[in-house]
Short mmCIF file of C-alpha atoms in Angstrom, two decimals:
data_model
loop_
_atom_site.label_atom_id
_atom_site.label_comp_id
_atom_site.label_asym_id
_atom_site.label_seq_id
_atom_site.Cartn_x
_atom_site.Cartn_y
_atom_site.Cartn_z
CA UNK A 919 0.00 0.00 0.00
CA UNK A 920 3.06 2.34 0.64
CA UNK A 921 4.20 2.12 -2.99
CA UNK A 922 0.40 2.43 -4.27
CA UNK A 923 0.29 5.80 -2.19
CA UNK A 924 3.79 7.01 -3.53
CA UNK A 925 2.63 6.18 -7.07
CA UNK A 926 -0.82 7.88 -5.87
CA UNK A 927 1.17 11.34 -5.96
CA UNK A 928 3.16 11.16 -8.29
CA UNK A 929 0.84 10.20 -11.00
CA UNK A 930 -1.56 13.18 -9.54
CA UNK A 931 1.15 15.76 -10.80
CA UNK A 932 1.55 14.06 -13.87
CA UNK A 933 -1.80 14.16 -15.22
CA UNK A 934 -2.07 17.79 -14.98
CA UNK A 935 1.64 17.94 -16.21
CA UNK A 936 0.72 16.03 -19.26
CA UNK A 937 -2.66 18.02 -19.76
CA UNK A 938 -0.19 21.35 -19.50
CA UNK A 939 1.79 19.59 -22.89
CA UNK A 940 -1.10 20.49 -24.93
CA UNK A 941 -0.76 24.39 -24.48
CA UNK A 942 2.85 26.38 -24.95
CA UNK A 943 2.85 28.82 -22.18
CA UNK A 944 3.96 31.86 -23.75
CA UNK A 945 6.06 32.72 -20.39
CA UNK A 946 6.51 32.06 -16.98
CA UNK A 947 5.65 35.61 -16.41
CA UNK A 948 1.69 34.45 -17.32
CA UNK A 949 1.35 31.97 -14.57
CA UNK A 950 0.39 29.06 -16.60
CA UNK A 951 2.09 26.70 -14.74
CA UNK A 952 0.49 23.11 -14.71
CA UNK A 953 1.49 21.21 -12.01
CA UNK A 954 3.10 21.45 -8.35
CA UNK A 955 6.26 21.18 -9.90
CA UNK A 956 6.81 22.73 -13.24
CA UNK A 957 10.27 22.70 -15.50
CA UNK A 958 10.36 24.31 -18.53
CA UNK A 959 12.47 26.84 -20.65
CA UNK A 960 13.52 27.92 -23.97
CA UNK A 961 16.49 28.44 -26.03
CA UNK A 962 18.05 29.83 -29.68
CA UNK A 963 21.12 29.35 -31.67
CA UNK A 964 22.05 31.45 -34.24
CA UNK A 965 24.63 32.01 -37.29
CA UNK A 966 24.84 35.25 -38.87
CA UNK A 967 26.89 36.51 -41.85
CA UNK A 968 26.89 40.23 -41.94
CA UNK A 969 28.12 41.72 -45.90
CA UNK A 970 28.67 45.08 -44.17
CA UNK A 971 31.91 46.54 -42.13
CA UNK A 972 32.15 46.05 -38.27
CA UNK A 973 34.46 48.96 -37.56
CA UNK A 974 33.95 51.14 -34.76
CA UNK A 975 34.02 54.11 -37.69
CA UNK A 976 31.59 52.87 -40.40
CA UNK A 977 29.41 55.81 -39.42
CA UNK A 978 32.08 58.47 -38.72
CA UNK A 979 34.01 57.70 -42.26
CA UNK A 980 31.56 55.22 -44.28
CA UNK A 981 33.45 55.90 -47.69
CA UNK A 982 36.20 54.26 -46.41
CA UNK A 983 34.50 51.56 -44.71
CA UNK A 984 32.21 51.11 -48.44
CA UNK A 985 33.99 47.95 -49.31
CA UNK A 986 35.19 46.38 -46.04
CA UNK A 987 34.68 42.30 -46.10
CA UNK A 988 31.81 40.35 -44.27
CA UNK A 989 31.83 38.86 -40.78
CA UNK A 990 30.13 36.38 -39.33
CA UNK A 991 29.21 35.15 -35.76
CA UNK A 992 27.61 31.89 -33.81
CA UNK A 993 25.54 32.85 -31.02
CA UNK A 994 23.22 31.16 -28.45
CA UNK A 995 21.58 34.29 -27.63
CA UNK A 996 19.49 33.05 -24.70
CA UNK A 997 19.25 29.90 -23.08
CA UNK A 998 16.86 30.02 -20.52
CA UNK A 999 15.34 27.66 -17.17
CA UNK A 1000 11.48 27.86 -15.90
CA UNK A 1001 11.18 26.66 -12.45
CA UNK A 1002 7.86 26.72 -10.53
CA UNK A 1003 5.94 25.37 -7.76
CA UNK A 1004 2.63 25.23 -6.19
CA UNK A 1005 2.76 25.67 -2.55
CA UNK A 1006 -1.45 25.24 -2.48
CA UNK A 1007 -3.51 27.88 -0.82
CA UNK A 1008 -3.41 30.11 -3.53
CA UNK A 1009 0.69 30.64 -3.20
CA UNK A 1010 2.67 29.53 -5.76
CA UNK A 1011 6.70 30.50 -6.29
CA UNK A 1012 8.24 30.89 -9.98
CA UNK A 1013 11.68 31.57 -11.42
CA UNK A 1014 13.69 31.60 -14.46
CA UNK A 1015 17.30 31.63 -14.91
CA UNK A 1016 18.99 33.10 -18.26
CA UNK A 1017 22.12 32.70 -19.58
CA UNK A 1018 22.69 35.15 -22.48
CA UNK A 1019 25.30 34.45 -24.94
CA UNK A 1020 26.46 31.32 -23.84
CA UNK A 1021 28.24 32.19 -20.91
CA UNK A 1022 29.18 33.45 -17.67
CA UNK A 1023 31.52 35.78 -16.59
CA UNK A 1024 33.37 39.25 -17.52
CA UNK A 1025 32.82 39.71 -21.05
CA UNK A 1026 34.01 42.94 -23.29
CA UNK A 1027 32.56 45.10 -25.46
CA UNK A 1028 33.31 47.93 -28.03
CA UNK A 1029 31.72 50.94 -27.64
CA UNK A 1030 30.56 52.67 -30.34
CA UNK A 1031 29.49 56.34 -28.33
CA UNK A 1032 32.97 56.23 -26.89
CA UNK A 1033 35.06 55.70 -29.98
CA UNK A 1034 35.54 52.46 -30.27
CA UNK A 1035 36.79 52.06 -26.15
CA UNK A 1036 36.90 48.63 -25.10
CA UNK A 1037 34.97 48.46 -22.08
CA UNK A 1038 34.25 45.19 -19.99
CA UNK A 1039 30.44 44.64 -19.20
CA UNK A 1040 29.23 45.36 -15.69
CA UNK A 1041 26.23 44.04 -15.80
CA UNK A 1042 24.90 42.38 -12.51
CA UNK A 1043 26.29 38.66 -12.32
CA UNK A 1044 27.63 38.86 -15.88
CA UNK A 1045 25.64 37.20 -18.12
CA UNK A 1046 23.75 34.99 -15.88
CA UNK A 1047 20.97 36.86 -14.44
CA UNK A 1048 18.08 36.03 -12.80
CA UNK A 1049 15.40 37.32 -15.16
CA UNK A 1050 12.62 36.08 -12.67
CA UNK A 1051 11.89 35.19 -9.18
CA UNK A 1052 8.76 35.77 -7.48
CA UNK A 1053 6.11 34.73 -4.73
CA UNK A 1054 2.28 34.90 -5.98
CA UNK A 1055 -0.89 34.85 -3.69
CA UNK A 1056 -4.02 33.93 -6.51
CA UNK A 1057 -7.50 35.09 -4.71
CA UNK A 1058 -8.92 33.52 -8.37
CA UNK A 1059 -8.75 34.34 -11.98
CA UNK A 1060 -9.12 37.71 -11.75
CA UNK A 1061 -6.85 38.70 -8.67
CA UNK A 1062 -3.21 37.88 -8.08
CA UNK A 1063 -0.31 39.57 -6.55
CA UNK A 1064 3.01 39.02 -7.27
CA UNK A 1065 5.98 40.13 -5.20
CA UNK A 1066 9.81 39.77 -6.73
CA UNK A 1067 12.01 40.24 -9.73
CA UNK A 1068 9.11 40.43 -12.49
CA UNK A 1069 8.99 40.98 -16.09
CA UNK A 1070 7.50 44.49 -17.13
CA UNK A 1071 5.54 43.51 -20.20
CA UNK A 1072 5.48 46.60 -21.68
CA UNK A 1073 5.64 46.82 -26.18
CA UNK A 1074 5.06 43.22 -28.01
CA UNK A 1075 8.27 42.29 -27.30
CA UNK A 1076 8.90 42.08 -23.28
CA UNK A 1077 5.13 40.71 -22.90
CA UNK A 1078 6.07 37.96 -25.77
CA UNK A 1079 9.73 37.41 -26.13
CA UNK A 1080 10.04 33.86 -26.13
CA UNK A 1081 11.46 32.03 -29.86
CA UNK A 1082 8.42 30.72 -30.79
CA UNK A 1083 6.49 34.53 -31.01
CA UNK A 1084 8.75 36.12 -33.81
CA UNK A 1085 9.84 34.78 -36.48
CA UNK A 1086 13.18 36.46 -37.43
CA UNK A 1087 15.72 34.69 -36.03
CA UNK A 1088 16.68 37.47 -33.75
CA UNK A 1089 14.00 39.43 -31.64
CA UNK A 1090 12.90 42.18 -33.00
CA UNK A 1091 15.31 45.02 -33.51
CA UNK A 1092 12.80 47.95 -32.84
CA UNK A 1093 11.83 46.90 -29.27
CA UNK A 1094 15.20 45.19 -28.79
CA UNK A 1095 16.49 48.88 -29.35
CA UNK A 1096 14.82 51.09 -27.87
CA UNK A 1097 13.39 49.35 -24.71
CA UNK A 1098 15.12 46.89 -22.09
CA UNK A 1099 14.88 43.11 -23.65
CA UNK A 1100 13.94 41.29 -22.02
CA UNK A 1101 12.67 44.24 -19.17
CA UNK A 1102 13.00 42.50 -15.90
CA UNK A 1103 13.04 44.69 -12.40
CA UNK A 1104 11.84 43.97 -8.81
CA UNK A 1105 8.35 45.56 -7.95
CA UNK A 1106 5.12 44.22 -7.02
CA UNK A 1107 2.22 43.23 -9.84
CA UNK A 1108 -1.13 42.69 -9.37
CA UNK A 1109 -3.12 40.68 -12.35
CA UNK A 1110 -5.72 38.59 -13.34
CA UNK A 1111 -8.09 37.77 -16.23
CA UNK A 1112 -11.90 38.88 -16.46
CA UNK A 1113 -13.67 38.04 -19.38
CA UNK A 1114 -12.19 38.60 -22.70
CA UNK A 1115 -9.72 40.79 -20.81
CA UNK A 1116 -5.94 40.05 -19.16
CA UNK A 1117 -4.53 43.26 -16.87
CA UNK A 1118 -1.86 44.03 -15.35
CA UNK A 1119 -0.67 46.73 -13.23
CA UNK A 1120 3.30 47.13 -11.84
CA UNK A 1121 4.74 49.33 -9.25
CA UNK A 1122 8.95 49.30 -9.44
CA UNK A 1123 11.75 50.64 -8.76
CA UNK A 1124 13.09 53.53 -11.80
CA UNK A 1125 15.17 53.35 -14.28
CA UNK A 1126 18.34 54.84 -14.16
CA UNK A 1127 19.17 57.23 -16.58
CA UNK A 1128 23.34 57.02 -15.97
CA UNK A 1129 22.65 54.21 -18.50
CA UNK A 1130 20.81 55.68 -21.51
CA UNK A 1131 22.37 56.12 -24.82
CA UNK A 1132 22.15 57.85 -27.76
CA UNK A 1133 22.19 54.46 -29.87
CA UNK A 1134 20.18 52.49 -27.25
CA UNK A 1135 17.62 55.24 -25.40
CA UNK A 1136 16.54 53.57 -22.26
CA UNK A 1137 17.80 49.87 -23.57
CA UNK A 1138 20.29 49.57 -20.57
CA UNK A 1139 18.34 51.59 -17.66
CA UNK A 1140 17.25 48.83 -16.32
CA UNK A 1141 20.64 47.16 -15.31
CA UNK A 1142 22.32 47.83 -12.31
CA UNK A 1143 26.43 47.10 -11.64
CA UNK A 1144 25.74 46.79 -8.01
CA UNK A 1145 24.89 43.97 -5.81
CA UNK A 1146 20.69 45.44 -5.71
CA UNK A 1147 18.37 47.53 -7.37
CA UNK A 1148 18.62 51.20 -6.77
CA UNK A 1149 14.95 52.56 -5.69
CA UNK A 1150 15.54 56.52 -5.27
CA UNK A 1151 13.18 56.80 -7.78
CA UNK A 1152 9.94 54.72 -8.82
CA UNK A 1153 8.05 53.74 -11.74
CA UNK A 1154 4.85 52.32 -12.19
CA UNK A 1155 3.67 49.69 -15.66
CA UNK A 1156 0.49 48.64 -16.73
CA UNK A 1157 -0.75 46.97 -19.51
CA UNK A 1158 -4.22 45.61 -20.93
CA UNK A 1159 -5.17 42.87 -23.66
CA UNK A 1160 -8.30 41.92 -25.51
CA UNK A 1161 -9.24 38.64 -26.52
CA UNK A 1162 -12.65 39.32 -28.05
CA UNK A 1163 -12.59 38.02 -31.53
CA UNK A 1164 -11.10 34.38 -32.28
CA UNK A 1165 -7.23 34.37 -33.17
CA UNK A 1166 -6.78 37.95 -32.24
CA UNK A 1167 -5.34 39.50 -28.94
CA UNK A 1168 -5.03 43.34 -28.99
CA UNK A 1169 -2.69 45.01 -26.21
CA UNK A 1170 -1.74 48.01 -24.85
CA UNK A 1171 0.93 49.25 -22.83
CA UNK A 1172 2.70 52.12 -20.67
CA UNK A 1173 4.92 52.85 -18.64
CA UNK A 1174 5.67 56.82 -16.42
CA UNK A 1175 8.65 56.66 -13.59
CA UNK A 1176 11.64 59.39 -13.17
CA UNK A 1177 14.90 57.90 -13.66
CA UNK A 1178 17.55 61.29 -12.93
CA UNK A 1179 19.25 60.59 -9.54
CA UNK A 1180 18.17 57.07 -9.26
CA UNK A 1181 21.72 55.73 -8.40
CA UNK A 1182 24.46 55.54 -6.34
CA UNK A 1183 25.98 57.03 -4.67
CA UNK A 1184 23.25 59.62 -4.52
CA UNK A 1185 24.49 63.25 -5.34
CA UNK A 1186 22.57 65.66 -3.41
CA UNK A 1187 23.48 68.60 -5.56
CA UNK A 1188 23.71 69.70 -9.48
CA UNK A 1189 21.73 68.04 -12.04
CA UNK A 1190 21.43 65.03 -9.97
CA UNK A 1191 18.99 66.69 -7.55
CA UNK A 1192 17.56 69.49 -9.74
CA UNK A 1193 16.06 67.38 -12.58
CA UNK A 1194 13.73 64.26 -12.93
CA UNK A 1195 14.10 62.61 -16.09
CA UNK A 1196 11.06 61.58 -16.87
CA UNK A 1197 10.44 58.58 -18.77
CA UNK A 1198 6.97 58.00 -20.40
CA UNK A 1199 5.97 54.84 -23.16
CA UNK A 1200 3.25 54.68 -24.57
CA UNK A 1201 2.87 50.94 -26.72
CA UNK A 1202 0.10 48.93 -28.84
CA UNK A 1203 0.38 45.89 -30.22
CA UNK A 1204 -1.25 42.57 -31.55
CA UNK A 1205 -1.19 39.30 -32.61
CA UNK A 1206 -3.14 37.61 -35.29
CA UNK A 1207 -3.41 33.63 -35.52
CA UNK A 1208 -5.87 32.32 -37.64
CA UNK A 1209 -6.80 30.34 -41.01
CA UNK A 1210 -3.23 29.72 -41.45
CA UNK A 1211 -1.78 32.92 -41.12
CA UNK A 1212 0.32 34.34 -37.92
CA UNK A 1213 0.29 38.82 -38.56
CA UNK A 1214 1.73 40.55 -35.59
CA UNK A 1215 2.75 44.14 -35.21
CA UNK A 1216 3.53 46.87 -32.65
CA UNK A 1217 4.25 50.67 -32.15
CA UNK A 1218 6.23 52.01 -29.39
CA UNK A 1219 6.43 55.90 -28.81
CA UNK A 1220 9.00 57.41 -25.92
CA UNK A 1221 9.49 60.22 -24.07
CA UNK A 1222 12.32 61.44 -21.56
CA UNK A 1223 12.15 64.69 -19.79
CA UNK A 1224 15.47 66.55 -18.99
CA UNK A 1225 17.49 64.72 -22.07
CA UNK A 1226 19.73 67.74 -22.53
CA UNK A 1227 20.97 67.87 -18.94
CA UNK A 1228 22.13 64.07 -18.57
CA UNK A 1229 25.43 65.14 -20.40
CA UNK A 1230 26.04 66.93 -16.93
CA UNK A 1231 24.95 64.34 -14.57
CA UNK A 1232 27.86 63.63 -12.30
CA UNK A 1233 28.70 59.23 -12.80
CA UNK A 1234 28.31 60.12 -16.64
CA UNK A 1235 31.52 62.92 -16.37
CA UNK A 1236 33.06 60.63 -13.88
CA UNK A 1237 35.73 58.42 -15.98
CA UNK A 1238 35.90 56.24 -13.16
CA UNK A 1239 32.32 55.43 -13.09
CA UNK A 1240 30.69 52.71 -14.66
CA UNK A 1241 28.25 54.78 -15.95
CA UNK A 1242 30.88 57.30 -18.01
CA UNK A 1243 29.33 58.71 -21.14
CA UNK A 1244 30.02 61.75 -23.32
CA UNK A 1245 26.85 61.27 -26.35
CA UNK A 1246 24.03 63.23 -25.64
CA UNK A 1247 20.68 61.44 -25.27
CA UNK A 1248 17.41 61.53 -27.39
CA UNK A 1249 14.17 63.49 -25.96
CA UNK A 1250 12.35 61.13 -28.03
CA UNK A 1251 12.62 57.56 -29.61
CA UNK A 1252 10.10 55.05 -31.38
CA UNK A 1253 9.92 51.68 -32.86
CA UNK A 1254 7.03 50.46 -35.55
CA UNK A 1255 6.99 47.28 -36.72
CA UNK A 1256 5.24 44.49 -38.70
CA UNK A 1257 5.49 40.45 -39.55
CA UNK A 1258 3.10 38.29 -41.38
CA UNK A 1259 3.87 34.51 -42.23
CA UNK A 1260 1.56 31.93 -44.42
CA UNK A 1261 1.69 28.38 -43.16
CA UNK A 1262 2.62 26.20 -46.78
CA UNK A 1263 2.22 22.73 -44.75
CA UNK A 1264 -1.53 23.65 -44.19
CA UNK A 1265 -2.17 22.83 -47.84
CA UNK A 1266 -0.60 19.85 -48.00
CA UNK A 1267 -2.60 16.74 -46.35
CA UNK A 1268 0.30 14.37 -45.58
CA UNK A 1269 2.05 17.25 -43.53
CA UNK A 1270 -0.51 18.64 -41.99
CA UNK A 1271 -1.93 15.86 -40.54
CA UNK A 1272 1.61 14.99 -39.11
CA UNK A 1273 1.34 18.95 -37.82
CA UNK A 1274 4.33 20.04 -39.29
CA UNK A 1275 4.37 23.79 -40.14
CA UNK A 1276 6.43 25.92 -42.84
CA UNK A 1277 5.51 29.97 -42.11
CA UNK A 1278 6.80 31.93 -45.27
CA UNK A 1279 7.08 35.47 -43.72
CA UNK A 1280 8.36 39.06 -44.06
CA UNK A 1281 8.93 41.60 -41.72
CA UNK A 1282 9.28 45.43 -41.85
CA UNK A 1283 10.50 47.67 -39.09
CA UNK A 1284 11.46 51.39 -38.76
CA UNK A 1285 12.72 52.61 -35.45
CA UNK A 1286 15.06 55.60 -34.35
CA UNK A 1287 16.36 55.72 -30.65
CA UNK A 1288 17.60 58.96 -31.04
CA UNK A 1289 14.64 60.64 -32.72
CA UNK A 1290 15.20 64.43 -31.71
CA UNK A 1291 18.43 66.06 -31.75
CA UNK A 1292 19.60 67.44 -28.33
CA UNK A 1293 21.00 70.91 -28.39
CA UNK A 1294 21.30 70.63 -32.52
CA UNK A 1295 23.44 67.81 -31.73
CA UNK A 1296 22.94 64.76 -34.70
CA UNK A 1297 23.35 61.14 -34.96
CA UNK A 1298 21.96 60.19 -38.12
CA UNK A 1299 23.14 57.09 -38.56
CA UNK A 1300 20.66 56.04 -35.83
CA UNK A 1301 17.63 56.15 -37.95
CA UNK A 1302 16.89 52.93 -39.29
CA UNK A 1303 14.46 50.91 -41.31
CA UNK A 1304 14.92 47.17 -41.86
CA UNK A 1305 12.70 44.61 -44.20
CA UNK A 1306 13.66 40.71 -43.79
CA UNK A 1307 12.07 37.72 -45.47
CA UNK A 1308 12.47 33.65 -44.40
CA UNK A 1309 10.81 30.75 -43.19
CA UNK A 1310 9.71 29.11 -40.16
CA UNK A 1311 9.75 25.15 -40.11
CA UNK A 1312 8.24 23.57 -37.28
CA UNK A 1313 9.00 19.71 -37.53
CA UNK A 1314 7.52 19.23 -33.90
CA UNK A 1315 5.51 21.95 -31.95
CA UNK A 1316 7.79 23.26 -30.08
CA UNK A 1317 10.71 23.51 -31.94
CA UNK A 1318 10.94 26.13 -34.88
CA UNK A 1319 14.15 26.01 -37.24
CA UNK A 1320 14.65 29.31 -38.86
CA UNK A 1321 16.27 31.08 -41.69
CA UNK A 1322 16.15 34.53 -43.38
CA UNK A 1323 17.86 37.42 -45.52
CA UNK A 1324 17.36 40.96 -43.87
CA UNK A 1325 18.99 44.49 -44.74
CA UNK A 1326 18.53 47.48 -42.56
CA UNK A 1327 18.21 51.08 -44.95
CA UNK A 1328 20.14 54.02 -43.32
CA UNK A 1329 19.98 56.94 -44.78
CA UNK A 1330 22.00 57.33 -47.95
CA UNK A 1331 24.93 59.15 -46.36
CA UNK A 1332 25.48 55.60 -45.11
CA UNK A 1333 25.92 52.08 -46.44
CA UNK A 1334 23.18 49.80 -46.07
CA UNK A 1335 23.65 46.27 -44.17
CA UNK A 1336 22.42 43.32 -45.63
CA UNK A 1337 22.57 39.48 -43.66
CA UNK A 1338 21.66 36.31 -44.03
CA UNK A 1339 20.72 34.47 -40.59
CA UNK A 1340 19.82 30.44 -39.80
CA UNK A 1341 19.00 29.40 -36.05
CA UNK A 1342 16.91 27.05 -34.51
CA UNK A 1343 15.00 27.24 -30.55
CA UNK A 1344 12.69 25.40 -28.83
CA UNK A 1345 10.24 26.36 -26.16
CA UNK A 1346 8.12 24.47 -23.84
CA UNK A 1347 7.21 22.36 -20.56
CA UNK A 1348 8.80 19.86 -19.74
CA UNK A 1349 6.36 16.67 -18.64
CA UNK A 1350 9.46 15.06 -16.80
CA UNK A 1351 8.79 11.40 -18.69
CA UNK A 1352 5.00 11.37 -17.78
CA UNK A 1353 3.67 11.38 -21.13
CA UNK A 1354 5.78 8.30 -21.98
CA UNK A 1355 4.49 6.47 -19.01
CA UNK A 1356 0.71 7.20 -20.44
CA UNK A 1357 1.77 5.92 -23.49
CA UNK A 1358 3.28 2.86 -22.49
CA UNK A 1359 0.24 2.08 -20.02
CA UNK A 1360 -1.97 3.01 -22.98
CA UNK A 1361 -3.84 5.18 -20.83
CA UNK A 1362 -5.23 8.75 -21.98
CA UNK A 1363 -5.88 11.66 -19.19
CA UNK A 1364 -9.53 10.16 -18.15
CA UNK A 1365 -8.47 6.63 -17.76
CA UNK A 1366 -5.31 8.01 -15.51
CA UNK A 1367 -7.80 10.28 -13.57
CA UNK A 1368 -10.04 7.62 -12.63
CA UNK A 1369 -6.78 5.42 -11.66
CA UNK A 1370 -6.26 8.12 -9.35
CA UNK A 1371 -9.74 8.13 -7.85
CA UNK A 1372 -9.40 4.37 -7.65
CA UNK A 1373 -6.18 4.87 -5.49
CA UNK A 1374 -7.34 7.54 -3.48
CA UNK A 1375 -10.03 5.29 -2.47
CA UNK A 1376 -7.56 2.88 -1.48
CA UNK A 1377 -5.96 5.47 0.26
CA UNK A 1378 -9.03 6.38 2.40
CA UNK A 1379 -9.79 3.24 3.30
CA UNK A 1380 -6.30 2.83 4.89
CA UNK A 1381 -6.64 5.64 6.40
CA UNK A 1382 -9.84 4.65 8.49
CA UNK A 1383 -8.32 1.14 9.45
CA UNK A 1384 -5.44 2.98 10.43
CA UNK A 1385 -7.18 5.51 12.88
#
């Protein structure tokens, strides 16, 4: 009876783990997790060959740069862990653990705003980071609060970042430009679902504005070199999506927090204490999925108040700092963007009844991070639009191999930049072996329930002759 009642529990998790199989979560961040116990992640690999010059001056001097020869690069841009657990009661724990780039560590980097300095990365546990970890109290489908390191799913890409919701075979460049990717910070969130409606509304700590670029905006103001989270100053996120008409979910997004003087040490004087930086999004996006055809698109506007004094803030003069920049920063930036992919395979009988899938898609994006010139100040080579075309092949669900020729359009002062790109990711739950042991037993999810109600009767009646 011992083992029936340790087989009793385990095969109670794994019926709901192998009912979770037949959905793709799109992140831990939307609380679909299945069982008590729920492992899952995703990851990418990708190969690039770039027909365009990688020197630190192609923009300063691109006559001489016209002709340069291509370069190429492997990548495993994110590799990435779900881990979750259901405490019962209505508490439940998630995290998930990213490695970026394929490693851990110091790494070094070129930068571009500095003339071509090499600089080693300070980013918080080098490129390892905890990109979630949170405690959540559910009061039912329409209330939860969340307390931890959260994602703020603010523009189509943060709020769906995962492999298996783009298909280029690197996120998108707009949002991945102009916006932390993915935008993680520690706050509190309260959501739920009502309805044809999903909310969500974030209070966090601010950005901090000793990281914004001219090339990048707010892309790094998220990141902290420290050992915590400075929280001088606060921001709040919110976001809202319809589900109303079959295959289509309509969101929008925002974000409002002041990001000047959020660090450390804190300067009580100068620009530090005199300005607020305020940083305002506004974002709308949506996802199409229907009769064979996958259309998604977004448009991200930005504002930050104060851009011409962060020249003047003290850690960006400081050569010492971590923070030390000398390009001004853009009041404004924006990202628009567009992807539509046919599924071939759903003609064809053979392969769709084996649910294979083969998108043929394109993609157009224009975006500008530094969209208004600070004090007459000009980086031009910062506008950008960028077309690509590929496939998607899906020989399982959950794993998409993908390949594609893209070419970003500066403007004409500048040379163009053509690539071709191949990777391949997967994304999903893992069922820990479950699904095999149904199969083997020949049992579907109703035969295994009522196995478990058979057992638990067992169980009972044990229980009474015990007592």
């Amino acid at each position: 009876m011992i083992r029936q009642v340790i087989f009793t529990s385990v095969l109670m998790g794994c019926c709901v783990a192998a009912d979770a199989q037949g959905n793709v979560a799109d992140s831990l961040n939307n609380g679909e997790i299945g069982s008590r116990l729920s492992v899952g992640g995703y990851g990418e690999v990708g190969y690039s060959r770039n027909f365009y010059s990688d020197h630190v001056s192609r923009y300063s001097q691109p006559e001489a740069h016209r002709n340069d020869p291509s370069h190429g690069r492997f990548d495993i841009p994110h590799a990435v862990v779900y881990l979750g657990y259901d405490f019962g009661k209505g508490w439940s724990f998630g995290t998930e653990i990213e490695f970026e780039h394929g490693g851990n560590g110091i790494a070094y980097e070129k930068e571009d705003e500095e003339g071509g300095e090499w600089e080693q990365e300070t980013e918080k546990g080098g490129e390892v980071e905890l990109e979630q970890f949170w405690i959540q109290k559910s009061f039912g489908r329409w209330a939860n609060i969340r307390a931890g390191h959260i994602v703020v799913p603010v523009g189509l890409n943060n709020a769906h970042h995962e492999p298996l919701n783009f298909f280029t075979v690197y996120r998108p460049e707009g949002e991945n430009t102009i916006l932390p990717s993915t935008w993680h910070q520690t706050g509190v969130s309260f959501w739920g679902r009502y309805g044809d409606f999903r909310y969500e509304a974030q209070f966090l700590a601010g950005l901090n504005a000793d990281h914004f670029t001219n090339t990048g905006w707010i892309n790094k103001g998220h990141k902290s070199p420290l050992e915590f989270d400075i929280a001088n100053k606060y921001g709040a996120a919110l976001r809202v999506d319809n589900y109303t008409v079959t295959g289509l979910r309509v969101g929008v997004s925002g974000y409002y927090g002041h990001s000047i003087g959020n660090s450390y040490p804190r300067n009580a004087n100068g620009v530090d204490a005199e300005y607020k930086g305020v940083v305002a999004i506004g974002s709308v996006d949506f996802t199409y999925n229907n009769h064979n055809w996958i259309i998604r698109g977004q448009a991200d506007y930005g504002y930050l108040g104060d851009a011409e004094e962060l020249k003047y803030v003290y850690n960006r003069l400081n050569s010492k700092s971590p923070y030390k920049h000398s390009a001004y920063v853009s009041k404004n930036a924006y990202a628009v963007g567009i992807e539509a992919g046919y599924d071939l395979f759903s003609q064809i009988h053979c392969l769709r009844n084996s649910q294979q899938r083969m998108y043929v898609f394109g993609r157009y994006e224009q975006y500008n991070p530094y969209a208004s010139k600070t004090k007459g100040v000009g980086y031009d080579y910062t506008a950008v639009r960028r077309m690509a075309l590929g496939i998607n092949y899906h020989p399982v669900r959950q794993v998409v191999v993908k390949a594609e020729y893209s070419k970003r359009f500066l403007k004409s002062l500048y040379n163009n930049e053509p690539s071709v790109n191949l990777g391949i990711a997967y994304e999903g739950w893992f069922d820990l072996g479950h699904t095999k042991l149904a199969q083997r037993e020949q049992y579907d999810v109703q035969k295994l329930n009522d196995r478990i109600n058979q057992l638990q009767q067992q169980l009972n009646a044990l229980e009474q002759k015990t007592l």
